[in-house]
Tab-separated table of C-alpha atoms in Angstrom:
chain	number	residue	atom	x	y	z
A	1	MET	CA	38.880	7.289	48.379
A	2	THR	CA	39.128	6.442	52.113
A	3	THR	CA	36.213	6.804	54.544
A	4	ALA	CA	38.125	9.633	56.263
A	5	SER	CA	38.420	11.478	52.944
A	6	LEU	CA	34.732	10.995	52.287
A	7	SER	CA	33.945	12.370	55.738
A	8	THR	CA	35.970	15.490	54.917
A	9	LEU	CA	34.014	15.936	51.691
A	10	SER	CA	30.773	15.381	53.623
A	11	SER	CA	31.655	18.150	56.067
A	12	ALA	CA	32.441	20.542	53.223
A	13	ALA	CA	29.179	19.722	51.499
A	14	ALA	CA	27.153	20.146	54.665
A	15	ALA	CA	28.716	23.523	55.377
A	16	ALA	CA	27.698	24.676	51.929
A	17	GLY	CA	24.122	23.597	52.550
A	18	ARG	CA	24.230	20.735	50.083
A	19	ARG	CA	23.064	17.837	52.294
A	20	PHE	CA	19.960	15.832	51.419
A	21	VAL	CA	18.405	13.032	53.480
A	22	LEU	CA	16.924	10.455	51.137
A	23	SER	CA	16.127	6.801	51.312
A	24	SER	CA	15.513	4.490	48.385
A	25	PRO	CA	15.421	0.757	47.703
A	26	SER	CA	18.443	-0.680	45.927
A	27	LEU	CA	18.289	-0.384	42.158
A	28	SER	CA	19.588	-2.910	39.653
A	29	PHE	CA	19.984	-2.585	35.914
A	30	VAL	CA	21.292	-4.701	33.080
A	31	SER	CA	22.535	-3.195	29.823
A	32	ARG	CA	23.458	-4.657	26.464
A	33	ARG	CA	26.988	-4.211	25.185
A	34	LEU	CA	27.633	-0.830	23.593
A	35	ALA	CA	28.366	-1.123	19.870
A	36	THR	CA	31.036	1.509	19.272
A	37	PRO	CA	33.943	1.892	16.840
A	38	SER	CA	37.363	1.142	18.277
A	39	TYR	CA	39.741	4.075	17.920
A	40	HIS	CA	42.992	4.692	19.741
A	41	LEU	CA	43.289	8.330	20.777
A	42	ARG	CA	46.123	10.305	22.292
A	43	ALA	CA	45.766	13.699	23.903
A	44	ALA	CA	47.938	16.415	22.439
A	45	ALA	CA	50.822	17.154	24.783
A	46	ALA	CA	50.989	20.891	24.203
A	47	PRO	CA	48.972	23.062	26.637
A	48	GLY	CA	45.873	24.530	25.039
A	49	ALA	CA	45.762	21.895	22.295
A	50	ARG	CA	42.245	20.756	21.457
A	51	ARG	CA	42.564	17.910	18.959
A	52	PHE	CA	42.991	14.189	19.341
A	53	ALA	CA	44.246	12.074	16.437
A	54	ALA	CA	42.673	8.657	15.824
A	55	SER	CA	44.981	5.823	14.774
A	56	ALA	CA	42.096	4.284	12.805
A	57	ALA	CA	40.650	6.089	9.802
A	58	SER	CA	37.847	8.526	10.604
A	59	ALA	CA	35.999	11.278	8.790
A	60	SER	CA	37.299	13.993	11.124
A	61	PRO	CA	39.425	14.294	14.282
A	62	VAL	CA	37.770	13.946	17.665
A	63	VAL	CA	37.581	17.365	19.297
A	64	ALA	CA	37.268	18.018	23.036
A	65	THR	CA	37.124	21.235	25.035
A	66	ILE	CA	39.618	20.040	27.646
A	67	ALA	CA	43.332	19.413	26.988
A	68	VAL	CA	46.573	18.825	28.856
A	69	GLY	CA	47.580	22.026	30.627
A	70	ASP	CA	44.007	23.260	31.097
A	71	LYS	CA	42.275	23.971	34.407
A	72	LEU	CA	39.346	21.643	35.043
A	73	PRO	CA	35.901	23.298	35.011
A	74	ASP	CA	34.265	23.496	38.440
A	75	ALA	CA	31.172	21.325	37.966
A	76	THR	CA	29.044	19.880	40.786
A	77	LEU	CA	28.682	16.100	41.157
A	78	SER	CA	26.688	13.968	43.584
A	79	TYR	CA	27.185	10.736	45.526
A	80	PHE	CA	25.850	8.776	48.470
A	81	ASP	CA	28.181	9.058	51.443
A	82	PRO	CA	28.896	5.550	52.818
A	83	ALA	CA	29.492	7.038	56.275
A	84	ASP	CA	25.875	8.063	56.816
A	85	GLY	CA	24.001	6.985	53.680
A	86	GLU	CA	23.043	10.554	52.805
A	87	LEU	CA	23.135	12.170	49.390
A	88	LYS	CA	25.938	14.726	49.120
A	89	THR	CA	27.354	16.974	46.432
A	90	VAL	CA	30.958	17.881	45.778
A	91	THR	CA	32.557	20.207	43.255
A	92	VAL	CA	35.482	19.375	41.027
A	93	GLY	CA	37.348	22.152	42.810
A	94	GLU	CA	36.832	20.485	46.197
A	95	LEU	CA	38.033	17.156	44.787
A	96	THR	CA	41.177	18.522	43.186
A	97	ALA	CA	42.340	21.673	45.015
A	98	GLY	CA	45.853	21.150	46.373
A	99	LYS	CA	45.774	17.461	45.445
A	100	LYS	CA	46.615	14.994	42.732
A	101	ALA	CA	43.354	13.460	41.539
A	102	VAL	CA	42.554	10.789	38.986
A	103	LEU	CA	39.112	11.134	37.426
A	104	PHE	CA	37.908	8.524	34.993
A	105	ALA	CA	34.595	8.397	33.166
A	106	VAL	CA	32.506	5.505	31.881
A	107	PRO	CA	29.616	5.599	29.378
A	108	GLY	CA	27.245	3.946	31.828
A	109	ALA	CA	26.873	2.096	35.104
A	110	PHE	CA	26.043	-1.625	34.761
A	111	THR	CA	27.313	-1.776	31.170
A	112	PRO	CA	29.666	-4.719	30.491
A	113	THR	CA	33.078	-3.100	29.889
A	114	CYS	CA	32.532	-0.538	32.643
A	115	SER	CA	31.518	-3.191	35.167
A	116	GLN	CA	33.948	-5.928	34.201
A	117	LYS	CA	37.108	-3.983	33.320
A	118	HIS	CA	37.246	-0.217	33.669
A	119	LEU	CA	35.957	0.374	37.214
A	120	PRO	CA	37.367	-2.855	38.738
A	121	GLY	CA	40.763	-2.026	37.240
A	122	PHE	CA	40.938	1.290	39.105
A	123	VAL	CA	39.688	-0.333	42.306
A	124	GLU	CA	42.446	-2.943	42.025
A	125	LYS	CA	45.146	-0.352	41.296
A	126	ALA	CA	43.950	2.362	43.718
A	127	GLY	CA	46.637	1.480	46.252
A	128	GLU	CA	49.404	1.662	43.642
A	129	LEU	CA	48.097	4.999	42.395
A	130	ARG	CA	48.247	6.366	45.944
A	131	THR	CA	51.826	5.172	46.398
A	132	LYS	CA	52.635	7.327	43.354
A	133	GLY	CA	51.161	10.395	44.990
A	134	VAL	CA	47.521	10.292	43.893
A	135	ASP	CA	45.208	11.543	46.662
A	136	THR	CA	41.802	10.971	45.058
A	137	VAL	CA	40.467	8.371	42.622
A	138	ALA	CA	36.937	8.962	41.340
A	139	CYS	CA	34.684	7.438	38.691
A	140	VAL	CA	32.230	9.730	36.865
A	141	SER	CA	29.186	8.616	34.884
A	142	VAL	CA	26.102	10.215	33.363
A	143	ASN	CA	23.796	8.284	35.689
A	144	ASP	CA	21.853	9.498	38.696
A	145	ALA	CA	23.265	9.047	42.196
A	146	PHE	CA	20.835	6.217	43.002
A	147	VAL	CA	22.100	4.177	40.045
A	148	MET	CA	25.724	4.842	41.009
A	149	LYS	CA	24.997	3.660	44.554
A	150	ALA	CA	23.271	0.514	43.304
A	151	TRP	CA	26.135	-0.184	40.900
A	152	LYS	CA	28.685	0.093	43.703
A	153	GLU	CA	26.648	-2.259	45.901
A	154	SER	CA	26.148	-4.790	43.092
A	155	LEU	CA	29.910	-5.019	42.602
A	156	GLY	CA	30.606	-5.227	46.340
A	157	LEU	CA	33.049	-2.311	46.240
A	158	GLY	CA	34.617	-0.541	49.196
A	159	ASP	CA	35.611	3.113	49.329
A	160	ASP	CA	38.897	3.092	47.404
A	161	VAL	CA	37.164	4.745	44.428
A	162	LEU	CA	34.489	7.418	44.801
A	163	LEU	CA	31.558	6.925	42.413
A	164	LEU	CA	30.176	10.272	41.266
A	165	SER	CA	26.979	11.092	39.406
A	166	ASP	CA	27.082	13.605	36.560
A	167	GLY	CA	23.411	13.049	35.822
A	168	ASN	CA	22.893	16.500	34.302
A	169	LEU	CA	26.070	16.247	32.163
A	170	GLU	CA	27.438	19.375	33.840
A	171	LEU	CA	31.037	18.153	33.899
A	172	THR	CA	30.744	16.054	30.740
A	173	ARG	CA	29.586	18.997	28.631
A	174	ALA	CA	32.077	21.402	30.228
A	175	LEU	CA	34.881	19.024	29.217
A	176	GLY	CA	33.422	18.646	25.725
A	177	VAL	CA	33.362	14.838	25.922
A	178	GLU	CA	29.663	14.084	25.505
A	179	MET	CA	28.500	11.562	22.896
A	180	ASP	CA	24.981	11.094	21.565
A	181	LEU	CA	23.873	7.455	21.556
A	182	SER	CA	20.225	8.272	20.883
A	183	ASP	CA	20.317	6.305	17.623
A	184	LYS	CA	21.351	3.128	19.468
A	185	PRO	CA	18.747	0.595	20.705
A	186	MET	CA	19.906	0.576	24.367
A	187	GLY	CA	18.178	3.825	25.338
A	188	LEU	CA	21.350	5.445	26.657
A	189	GLY	CA	20.775	8.892	25.137
A	190	VAL	CA	23.636	11.350	25.671
A	191	ARG	CA	26.552	9.972	27.693
A	192	SER	CA	30.241	10.630	28.357
A	193	ARG	CA	33.104	9.315	26.302
A	194	ARG	CA	35.379	7.008	28.220
A	195	TYR	CA	38.461	8.775	29.577
A	196	ALA	CA	40.955	8.924	32.415
A	197	LEU	CA	42.756	12.076	33.500
A	198	LEU	CA	45.224	13.155	36.138
A	199	ALA	CA	44.847	16.644	37.579
A	200	ASP	CA	47.394	18.312	39.845
A	201	ASP	CA	45.740	21.119	41.835
A	202	GLY	CA	42.998	21.155	39.210
A	203	VAL	CA	45.331	21.377	36.180
A	204	VAL	CA	45.216	18.480	33.699
A	205	LYS	CA	48.571	16.706	33.476
A	206	VAL	CA	47.512	13.467	31.753
A	207	LEU	CA	44.476	12.939	29.519
A	208	ASN	CA	43.623	9.598	27.920
A	209	LEU	CA	40.417	10.080	25.926
A	210	GLU	CA	38.745	7.234	24.071
A	211	GLU	CA	36.542	7.296	21.012
A	212	GLY	CA	33.033	6.447	22.191
A	213	GLY	CA	32.979	3.486	24.549
A	214	ALA	CA	36.250	1.966	23.360
A	215	PHE	CA	38.605	0.744	26.098
A	216	THR	CA	42.219	1.011	24.968
A	217	THR	CA	44.095	3.856	26.709
A	218	SER	CA	41.979	4.871	29.718
A	219	SER	CA	42.780	1.958	32.005
A	220	ALA	CA	44.351	2.136	35.453
A	221	GLU	CA	47.463	0.461	34.048
A	222	GLU	CA	47.894	3.198	31.435
A	223	MET	CA	47.514	5.852	34.132
A	224	LEU	CA	50.138	4.157	36.297
A	225	ASN	CA	52.500	4.069	33.313
A	226	ALA	CA	52.037	7.818	32.857
A	227	LEU	CA	52.911	8.681	36.464
């Protein structure tokens, strides 16, 4: 997302009384690789469909609340505005109304696949996505806004992709894509499945949902191929 676009979001957030002035030292975290099964999932093409079929054997199909043809739920997310360094909030409605928006989710900031492949891939392809009509590219993670800011700084990223905190799982649970990693040794708790979606005026047109933390169909390249 460009600085101008972020400024527009900042103005909308301020008008709604959602501006916070906070200062914090930079945070840095290191995570072990997520041990997850590798499944290849495809979203059902029919509007209102709720099931995703795994190409690998599994006990039961992966089920999500959201599907192609659905309207995105209007959850509130947070981020640090690079224009003034202040903490802001933005709703899914503000991000997607009257626009084409790509939202992709990662299981966690600073984790290996998210840091080395998923997020950098969308940063690299952000320009190509915009030439195909995408107005907004945003990364969502179940981390707090301070961690998302520190992650962005650690990777030396600009403003082509907006990093959004879903720390309270408001969007993740509304989409039905949460996964419980409490039995894993990394201390991740409940996080989001990895996915990438395209919404046109808030309606889901493309949905690539992964099983757990697998990285097979939710890449920037796959999204470009779908446009």
